PDB file of C-alpha atoms and ligand atoms in Angstrom:
ATOM      1  CA  MET A   1       0.000   0.000   0.000  1.00  0.00           C
ATOM      2  CA  PRO A   2       1.502   3.419  -0.916  1.00  0.00           C
ATOM      3  CA  GLN A   3       2.590   5.557   2.038  1.00  0.00           C
ATOM      4  CA  GLY A   4      -0.180   7.827   3.364  1.00  0.00           C
ATOM      5  CA  LEU A   5      -2.977   5.693   1.991  1.00  0.00           C
ATOM      6  CA  GLY A   6      -5.316   4.558   4.763  1.00  0.00           C
ATOM      7  CA  ARG A   7      -8.359   2.280   4.910  1.00  0.00           C
ATOM      8  CA  VAL A   8     -11.153   2.280   2.358  1.00  0.00           C
ATOM      9  CA  LEU A   9     -13.874   4.732   3.374  1.00  0.00           C
ATOM     10  CA  ILE A  10     -16.206   4.084   0.430  1.00  0.00           C
ATOM     11  CA  SER A  11     -15.801   1.023  -1.793  1.00  0.00           C
ATOM     12  CA  ARG A  12     -16.079   0.951  -5.579  1.00  0.00           C
ATOM     13  CA  GLU A  13     -19.344  -1.021  -5.268  1.00  0.00           C
ATOM     14  CA  GLU A  14     -20.898   1.563  -2.943  1.00  0.00           C
ATOM     15  CA  ILE A  15     -19.749   4.376  -5.238  1.00  0.00           C
ATOM     16  CA  ALA A  16     -21.245   2.706  -8.330  1.00  0.00           C
ATOM     17  CA  ALA A  17     -24.587   2.042  -6.632  1.00  0.00           C
ATOM     18  CA  ARG A  18     -24.931   5.595  -5.360  1.00  0.00           C
ATOM     19  CA  ILE A  19     -23.905   7.167  -8.663  1.00  0.00           C
ATOM     20  CA  GLY A  20     -26.647   5.130 -10.378  1.00  0.00           C
ATOM     21  CA  GLU A  21     -29.172   6.744  -8.059  1.00  0.00           C
ATOM     22  CA  LEU A  22     -27.774  10.230  -8.703  1.00  0.00           C
ATOM     23  CA  GLY A  23     -27.858   9.688 -12.472  1.00  0.00           C
ATOM     24  CA  ARG A  24     -31.491   8.636 -12.381  1.00  0.00           C
ATOM     25  CA  ALA A  25     -32.371  11.671 -10.250  1.00  0.00           C
ATOM     26  CA  VAL A  26     -30.623  14.020 -12.708  1.00  0.00           C
ATOM     27  CA  ALA A  27     -32.522  12.455 -15.616  1.00  0.00           C
ATOM     28  CA  ARG A  28     -35.855  12.626 -13.792  1.00  0.00           C
ATOM     29  CA  GLU A  29     -35.445  16.282 -12.886  1.00  0.00           C
ATOM     30  CA  HIS A  30     -34.352  17.291 -16.399  1.00  0.00           C
ATOM     31  CA  ALA A  31     -37.062  15.450 -18.319  1.00  0.00           C
ATOM     32  CA  GLY A  32     -37.444  16.872 -21.822  1.00  0.00           C
ATOM     33  CA  ARG A  33     -34.133  18.781 -21.637  1.00  0.00           C
ATOM     34  CA  VAL A  34     -30.542  17.994 -22.486  1.00  0.00           C
ATOM     35  CA  PRO A  35     -28.679  18.861 -19.275  1.00  0.00           C
ATOM     36  CA  LEU A  36     -25.203  20.308 -19.576  1.00  0.00           C
ATOM     37  CA  LEU A  37     -22.942  18.791 -16.931  1.00  0.00           C
ATOM     38  CA  VAL A  38     -20.048  21.062 -15.993  1.00  0.00           C
ATOM     39  CA  GLY A  39     -17.241  19.082 -14.385  1.00  0.00           C
ATOM     40  CA  VAL A  40     -14.686  20.745 -12.144  1.00  0.00           C
ATOM     41  CA  LEU A  41     -11.123  19.842 -13.113  1.00  0.00           C
ATOM     42  CA  LYS A  42      -9.334  17.779 -12.211  1.00  0.00           C
ATOM     43  CA  GLY A  43     -10.891  15.914  -9.309  1.00  0.00           C
ATOM     44  CA  ALA A  44     -14.371  15.457 -10.779  1.00  0.00           C
ATOM     45  CA  VAL A  45     -13.199  13.787 -14.004  1.00  0.00           C
ATOM     46  CA  VAL A  46     -13.518  10.238 -12.665  1.00  0.00           C
ATOM     47  CA  PHE A  47     -16.922  10.914 -11.095  1.00  0.00           C
ATOM     48  CA  MET A  48     -18.159  12.668 -14.255  1.00  0.00           C
ATOM     49  CA  ALA A  49     -17.113   9.754 -16.463  1.00  0.00           C
ATOM     50  CA  ASP A  50     -19.139   7.324 -14.350  1.00  0.00           C
ATOM     51  CA  LEU A  51     -22.067   9.681 -13.782  1.00  0.00           C
ATOM     52  CA  ILE A  52     -22.816  10.384 -17.463  1.00  0.00           C
ATOM     53  CA  ARG A  53     -22.989   6.647 -18.140  1.00  0.00           C
ATOM     54  CA  THR A  54     -25.792   6.247 -15.595  1.00  0.00           C
ATOM     55  CA  ILE A  55     -27.988   9.019 -17.036  1.00  0.00           C
ATOM     56  CA  PRO A  56     -30.473   7.356 -19.384  1.00  0.00           C
ATOM     57  CA  VAL A  57     -31.092  10.474 -21.537  1.00  0.00           C
ATOM     58  CA  PRO A  58     -28.807  12.563 -23.792  1.00  0.00           C
ATOM     59  CA  VAL A  59     -26.475  14.880 -21.854  1.00  0.00           C
ATOM     60  CA  ALA A  60     -23.831  17.413 -22.847  1.00  0.00           C
ATOM     61  CA  MET A  61     -20.561  17.846 -20.980  1.00  0.00           C
ATOM     62  CA  ASP A  62     -18.012  20.608 -20.458  1.00  0.00           C
ATOM     63  CA  PHE A  63     -15.310  21.402 -17.895  1.00  0.00           C
ATOM     64  CA  MET A  64     -13.974  24.284 -15.832  1.00  0.00           C
ATOM     65  CA  GLY A  65     -10.678  24.481 -14.007  1.00  0.00           C
ATOM     66  CA  VAL A  66     -10.222  26.171 -10.649  1.00  0.00           C
ATOM     67  CA  SER A  67      -7.168  26.523  -8.464  1.00  0.00           C
ATOM     68  CA  SER A  68      -7.020  23.958  -5.675  1.00  0.00           C
ATOM     69  CA  TYR A  69      -4.790  23.127  -2.743  1.00  0.00           C
ATOM     70  CA  GLY A  70      -1.579  22.648  -4.727  1.00  0.00           C
ATOM     71  CA  ALA A  71       0.552  20.123  -2.891  1.00  0.00           C
ATOM     72  CA  GLY A  72      -1.052  20.639   0.517  1.00  0.00           C
ATOM     73  CA  ALA A  73      -4.175  19.323   2.180  1.00  0.00           C
ATOM     74  CA  ARG A  74      -5.992  22.500   3.274  1.00  0.00           C
ATOM     75  CA  SER A  75      -7.902  25.152   1.351  1.00  0.00           C
ATOM     76  CA  SER A  76      -6.444  28.623   0.922  1.00  0.00           C
ATOM     77  CA  GLY A  77      -9.945  30.126   0.743  1.00  0.00           C
ATOM     78  CA  SER A  78      -9.149  32.006  -2.475  1.00  0.00           C
ATOM     79  CA  VAL A  79     -10.471  30.504  -5.687  1.00  0.00           C
ATOM     80  CA  ARG A  80      -9.116  31.273  -9.150  1.00  0.00           C
ATOM     81  CA  LEU A  81     -10.372  30.236 -12.585  1.00  0.00           C
ATOM     82  CA  THR A  82      -7.679  28.315 -14.489  1.00  0.00           C
ATOM     83  CA  ALA A  83      -9.744  27.019 -17.431  1.00  0.00           C
ATOM     84  CA  ASP A  84     -13.081  28.253 -18.759  1.00  0.00           C
ATOM     85  CA  LEU A  85     -15.995  26.530 -20.485  1.00  0.00           C
ATOM     86  CA  SER A  86     -15.783  25.954 -24.218  1.00  0.00           C
ATOM     87  CA  MET A  87     -19.413  26.945 -24.883  1.00  0.00           C
ATOM     88  CA  SER A  88     -22.171  29.351 -23.877  1.00  0.00           C
ATOM     89  CA  ILE A  89     -24.531  28.152 -21.153  1.00  0.00           C
ATOM     90  CA  GLU A  90     -27.198  30.776 -21.796  1.00  0.00           C
ATOM     91  CA  GLY A  91     -30.618  29.145 -21.625  1.00  0.00           C
ATOM     92  CA  ARG A  92     -29.154  25.730 -20.752  1.00  0.00           C
ATOM     93  CA  ALA A  93     -30.062  23.440 -17.867  1.00  0.00           C
ATOM     94  CA  VAL A  94     -26.688  23.287 -16.140  1.00  0.00           C
ATOM     95  CA  VAL A  95     -25.491  20.922 -13.425  1.00  0.00           C
ATOM     96  CA  ILE A  96     -22.142  21.663 -11.750  1.00  0.00           C
ATOM     97  CA  VAL A  97     -20.387  18.354 -11.035  1.00  0.00           C
ATOM     98  CA  GLU A  98     -17.891  18.619  -8.176  1.00  0.00           C
ATOM     99  CA  ASP A  99     -15.873  15.857  -6.517  1.00  0.00           C
ATOM    100  CA  ILE A 100     -16.210  17.143  -2.959  1.00  0.00           C
ATOM    101  CA  VAL A 101     -17.547  20.159  -1.119  1.00  0.00           C
ATOM    102  CA  ASP A 102     -15.307  20.991   1.814  1.00  0.00           C
ATOM    103  CA  THR A 103     -15.296  24.660   2.938  1.00  0.00           C
ATOM    104  CA  GLY A 104     -17.703  25.458   0.085  1.00  0.00           C
ATOM    105  CA  TRP A 105     -15.564  28.292  -1.346  1.00  0.00           C
ATOM    106  CA  THR A 106     -15.024  26.576  -4.708  1.00  0.00           C
ATOM    107  CA  LEU A 107     -18.655  25.744  -5.356  1.00  0.00           C
ATOM    108  CA  ASP A 108     -19.799  29.160  -4.172  1.00  0.00           C
ATOM    109  CA  TYR A 109     -17.396  30.799  -6.618  1.00  0.00           C
ATOM    110  CA  LEU A 110     -18.495  28.563  -9.508  1.00  0.00           C
ATOM    111  CA  ARG A 111     -22.171  29.055  -8.810  1.00  0.00           C
ATOM    112  CA  ARG A 112     -21.837  32.853  -8.749  1.00  0.00           C
ATOM    113  CA  ASN A 113     -19.681  32.813 -11.860  1.00  0.00           C
ATOM    114  CA  LEU A 114     -22.095  30.625 -13.858  1.00  0.00           C
ATOM    115  CA  GLU A 115     -25.191  32.499 -12.701  1.00  0.00           C
ATOM    116  CA  THR A 116     -23.903  35.646 -14.451  1.00  0.00           C
ATOM    117  CA  ARG A 117     -24.058  33.724 -17.765  1.00  0.00           C
ATOM    118  CA  HIS A 118     -27.861  33.275 -17.570  1.00  0.00           C
ATOM    119  CA  PRO A 119     -28.416  29.521 -17.614  1.00  0.00           C
ATOM    120  CA  ARG A 120     -32.052  28.350 -17.680  1.00  0.00           C
ATOM    121  CA  SER A 121     -31.420  26.448 -14.452  1.00  0.00           C
ATOM    122  CA  LEU A 122     -28.341  25.791 -12.322  1.00  0.00           C
ATOM    123  CA  ARG A 123     -28.078  22.763 -10.065  1.00  0.00           C
ATOM    124  CA  THR A 124     -25.189  21.409  -8.064  1.00  0.00           C
ATOM    125  CA  CYS A 125     -23.970  17.844  -7.673  1.00  0.00           C
ATOM    126  CA  ALA A 126     -21.127  16.601  -5.455  1.00  0.00           C
ATOM    127  CA  LEU A 127     -19.972  13.060  -4.851  1.00  0.00           C
ATOM    128  CA  LEU A 128     -18.856  13.854  -1.286  1.00  0.00           C
ATOM    129  CA  ASP A 129     -19.976  16.453   1.228  1.00  0.00           C
ATOM    130  CA  LYS A 130     -17.759  17.274   4.241  1.00  0.00           C
ATOM    131  CA  VAL A 131     -20.555  19.014   6.089  1.00  0.00           C
ATOM    132  CA  GLU A 132     -18.596  19.793   9.282  1.00  0.00           C
ATOM    133  CA  ARG A 133     -15.972  21.855   7.425  1.00  0.00           C
ATOM    134  CA  ARG A 134     -18.352  24.228   5.700  1.00  0.00           C
ATOM    135  CA  GLN A 135     -17.491  27.944   5.825  1.00  0.00           C
ATOM    136  CA  VAL A 136     -19.837  29.159   3.076  1.00  0.00           C
ATOM    137  CA  ASP A 137     -23.476  28.209   2.853  1.00  0.00           C
ATOM    138  CA  VAL A 138     -23.834  26.505  -0.542  1.00  0.00           C
ATOM    139  CA  SER A 139     -26.882  24.490  -1.514  1.00  0.00           C
ATOM    140  CA  LEU A 140     -26.411  21.026  -3.002  1.00  0.00           C
ATOM    141  CA  ASP A 141     -29.091  19.418  -5.159  1.00  0.00           C
ATOM    142  CA  TYR A 142     -27.437  16.003  -5.578  1.00  0.00           C
ATOM    143  CA  VAL A 143     -25.056  14.508  -2.997  1.00  0.00           C
ATOM    144  CA  GLY A 144     -23.407  11.108  -3.124  1.00  0.00           C
ATOM    145  CA  PHE A 145     -22.243  10.718   0.474  1.00  0.00           C
ATOM    146  CA  ALA A 146     -21.897  12.972   3.512  1.00  0.00           C
ATOM    147  CA  ILE A 147     -18.550  12.146   5.135  1.00  0.00           C
ATOM    148  CA  PRO A 148     -16.797  13.123   8.372  1.00  0.00           C
ATOM    149  CA  ASP A 149     -13.738  15.402   8.380  1.00  0.00           C
ATOM    150  CA  HIS A 150     -11.195  13.032   6.805  1.00  0.00           C
ATOM    151  CA  PHE A 151      -8.904  13.918   3.931  1.00  0.00           C
ATOM    152  CA  VAL A 152      -9.740  11.416   1.193  1.00  0.00           C
ATOM    153  CA  LEU A 153      -7.738   9.915  -1.672  1.00  0.00           C
ATOM    154  CA  GLY A 154      -8.578   7.814  -4.738  1.00  0.00           C
ATOM    155  CA  TYR A 155     -11.446   7.878  -7.254  1.00  0.00           C
ATOM    156  CA  GLY A 156     -10.304  11.293  -8.534  1.00  0.00           C
ATOM    157  CA  PHE A 157      -9.156  12.612  -5.141  1.00  0.00           C
ATOM    158  CA  ASP A 158      -5.468  13.444  -4.948  1.00  0.00           C
ATOM    159  CA  LEU A 159      -2.728  14.533  -2.640  1.00  0.00           C
ATOM    160  CA  GLY A 160      -0.036  16.406  -4.541  1.00  0.00           C
ATOM    161  CA  GLY A 161      -1.374  14.959  -7.807  1.00  0.00           C
ATOM    162  CA  LEU A 162      -1.135  11.321  -6.715  1.00  0.00           C
ATOM    163  CA  TYR A 163      -3.728   8.559  -6.109  1.00  0.00           C
ATOM    164  CA  ARG A 164      -6.441   9.837  -8.458  1.00  0.00           C
ATOM    165  CA  GLY A 165      -6.627   6.522 -10.331  1.00  0.00           C
ATOM    166  CA  LEU A 166      -7.469   4.303  -7.362  1.00  0.00           C
ATOM    167  CA  PRO A 167     -10.914   2.675  -7.743  1.00  0.00           C
ATOM    168  CA  ASP A 168     -12.003   3.073  -4.095  1.00  0.00           C
ATOM    169  CA  ILE A 169     -12.079   6.151  -1.839  1.00  0.00           C
ATOM    170  CA  HIS A 170      -9.502   5.902   0.979  1.00  0.00           C
ATOM    171  CA  ILE A 171      -8.747   8.101   3.939  1.00  0.00           C
ATOM    172  CA  LEU A 172      -5.328   9.701   4.309  1.00  0.00           C
ATOM    173  CA  GLU A 173      -3.342   7.890   6.975  1.00  0.00           C
ATOM    174  CA  GLU A 174      -2.405  10.361   9.729  1.00  0.00           C
ATOM    175  CA  THR A 175       1.225   9.674  10.651  1.00  0.00           C
TER     176      THR A 175
HETATM  177  P1  IMP B   1     -13.603  23.733  -0.944  1.00  0.00           P
HETATM  178  O1  IMP B   1     -13.451  24.933  -1.809  1.00  0.00           O
HETATM  179  O2  IMP B   1     -12.930  23.894   0.381  1.00  0.00           O
HETATM  180  O3  IMP B   1     -15.033  23.274  -0.795  1.00  0.00           O
HETATM  181  O4  IMP B   1     -12.774  22.572  -1.595  1.00  0.00           O
HETATM  182  C1  IMP B   1     -13.128  21.976  -2.761  1.00  0.00           C
HETATM  183  C2  IMP B   1     -11.914  21.331  -3.397  1.00  0.00           C
HETATM  184  O5  IMP B   1     -10.890  20.991  -2.438  1.00  0.00           O
HETATM  185  C3  IMP B   1     -12.319  20.030  -4.016  1.00  0.00           C
HETATM  186  O6  IMP B   1     -12.753  20.207  -5.336  1.00  0.00           O
HETATM  187  C4  IMP B   1     -11.047  19.210  -3.950  1.00  0.00           C
HETATM  188  O7  IMP B   1     -10.245  19.460  -5.072  1.00  0.00           O
HETATM  189  C5  IMP B   1     -10.319  19.735  -2.720  1.00  0.00           C
HETATM  190  N1  IMP B   1     -10.517  18.848  -1.552  1.00  0.00           N
HETATM  191  C6  IMP B   1     -11.233  19.101  -0.444  1.00  0.00           C
HETATM  192  N2  IMP B   1     -11.206  18.065   0.401  1.00  0.00           N
HETATM  193  C7  IMP B   1     -10.429  17.128  -0.179  1.00  0.00           C
HETATM  194  C8  IMP B   1     -10.033  15.801   0.211  1.00  0.00           C
HETATM  195  O8  IMP B   1     -10.389  15.267   1.282  1.00  0.00           O
HETATM  196  N3  IMP B   1      -9.241  15.137  -0.673  1.00  0.00           N
HETATM  197  C9  IMP B   1      -8.843  15.673  -1.859  1.00  0.00           C
HETATM  198  N4  IMP B   1      -9.197  16.897  -2.260  1.00  0.00           N
HETATM  199  C10 IMP B   1      -9.989  17.623  -1.429  1.00  0.00           C
END
């Protein structure tokens, strides 16, 4: 086991089952529309790839990049756009797809930013929600799992760019 990688918090089977439920909810609540899923780079890429395959209606996909923790494990509180969407979202039914909501600063920034572009609707989806760490009140429409205050790795979650490819979600071993 690589150094720093602790026990499995959420297994690949649990992740797959829950994402199926989220995908069906997204489809149900966007009946008659083609939702545009906006994934937040880089962490949400793995989640996004699985999520779109559970949505039984046509969907469109785009990505945005925001600054993250760099090599550390705690948020700086300041969010910066590093890559923008490749299309207009005016009049579209948009769903922001985030890997995890921790302090809430990132999602709050993205929501405000996208609202200025006049989407028809704007919903938010996060695989994980670290409720206890919230500093900004952001509303979430679709949540995979609420988790306690552990730093997590795997399934898109990284520490210094590593571990994103692991199929399960692990906690960081405190040494
Ligand atoms: P927030 O702005 O504090 O809500 O943080 C959101 C971003 O911080 C996420 O998109 C992740 O990139 C990163 N992050 C927060 N918690 C973790 C974690 O436990 N593991 C890996 N990345 C995390």
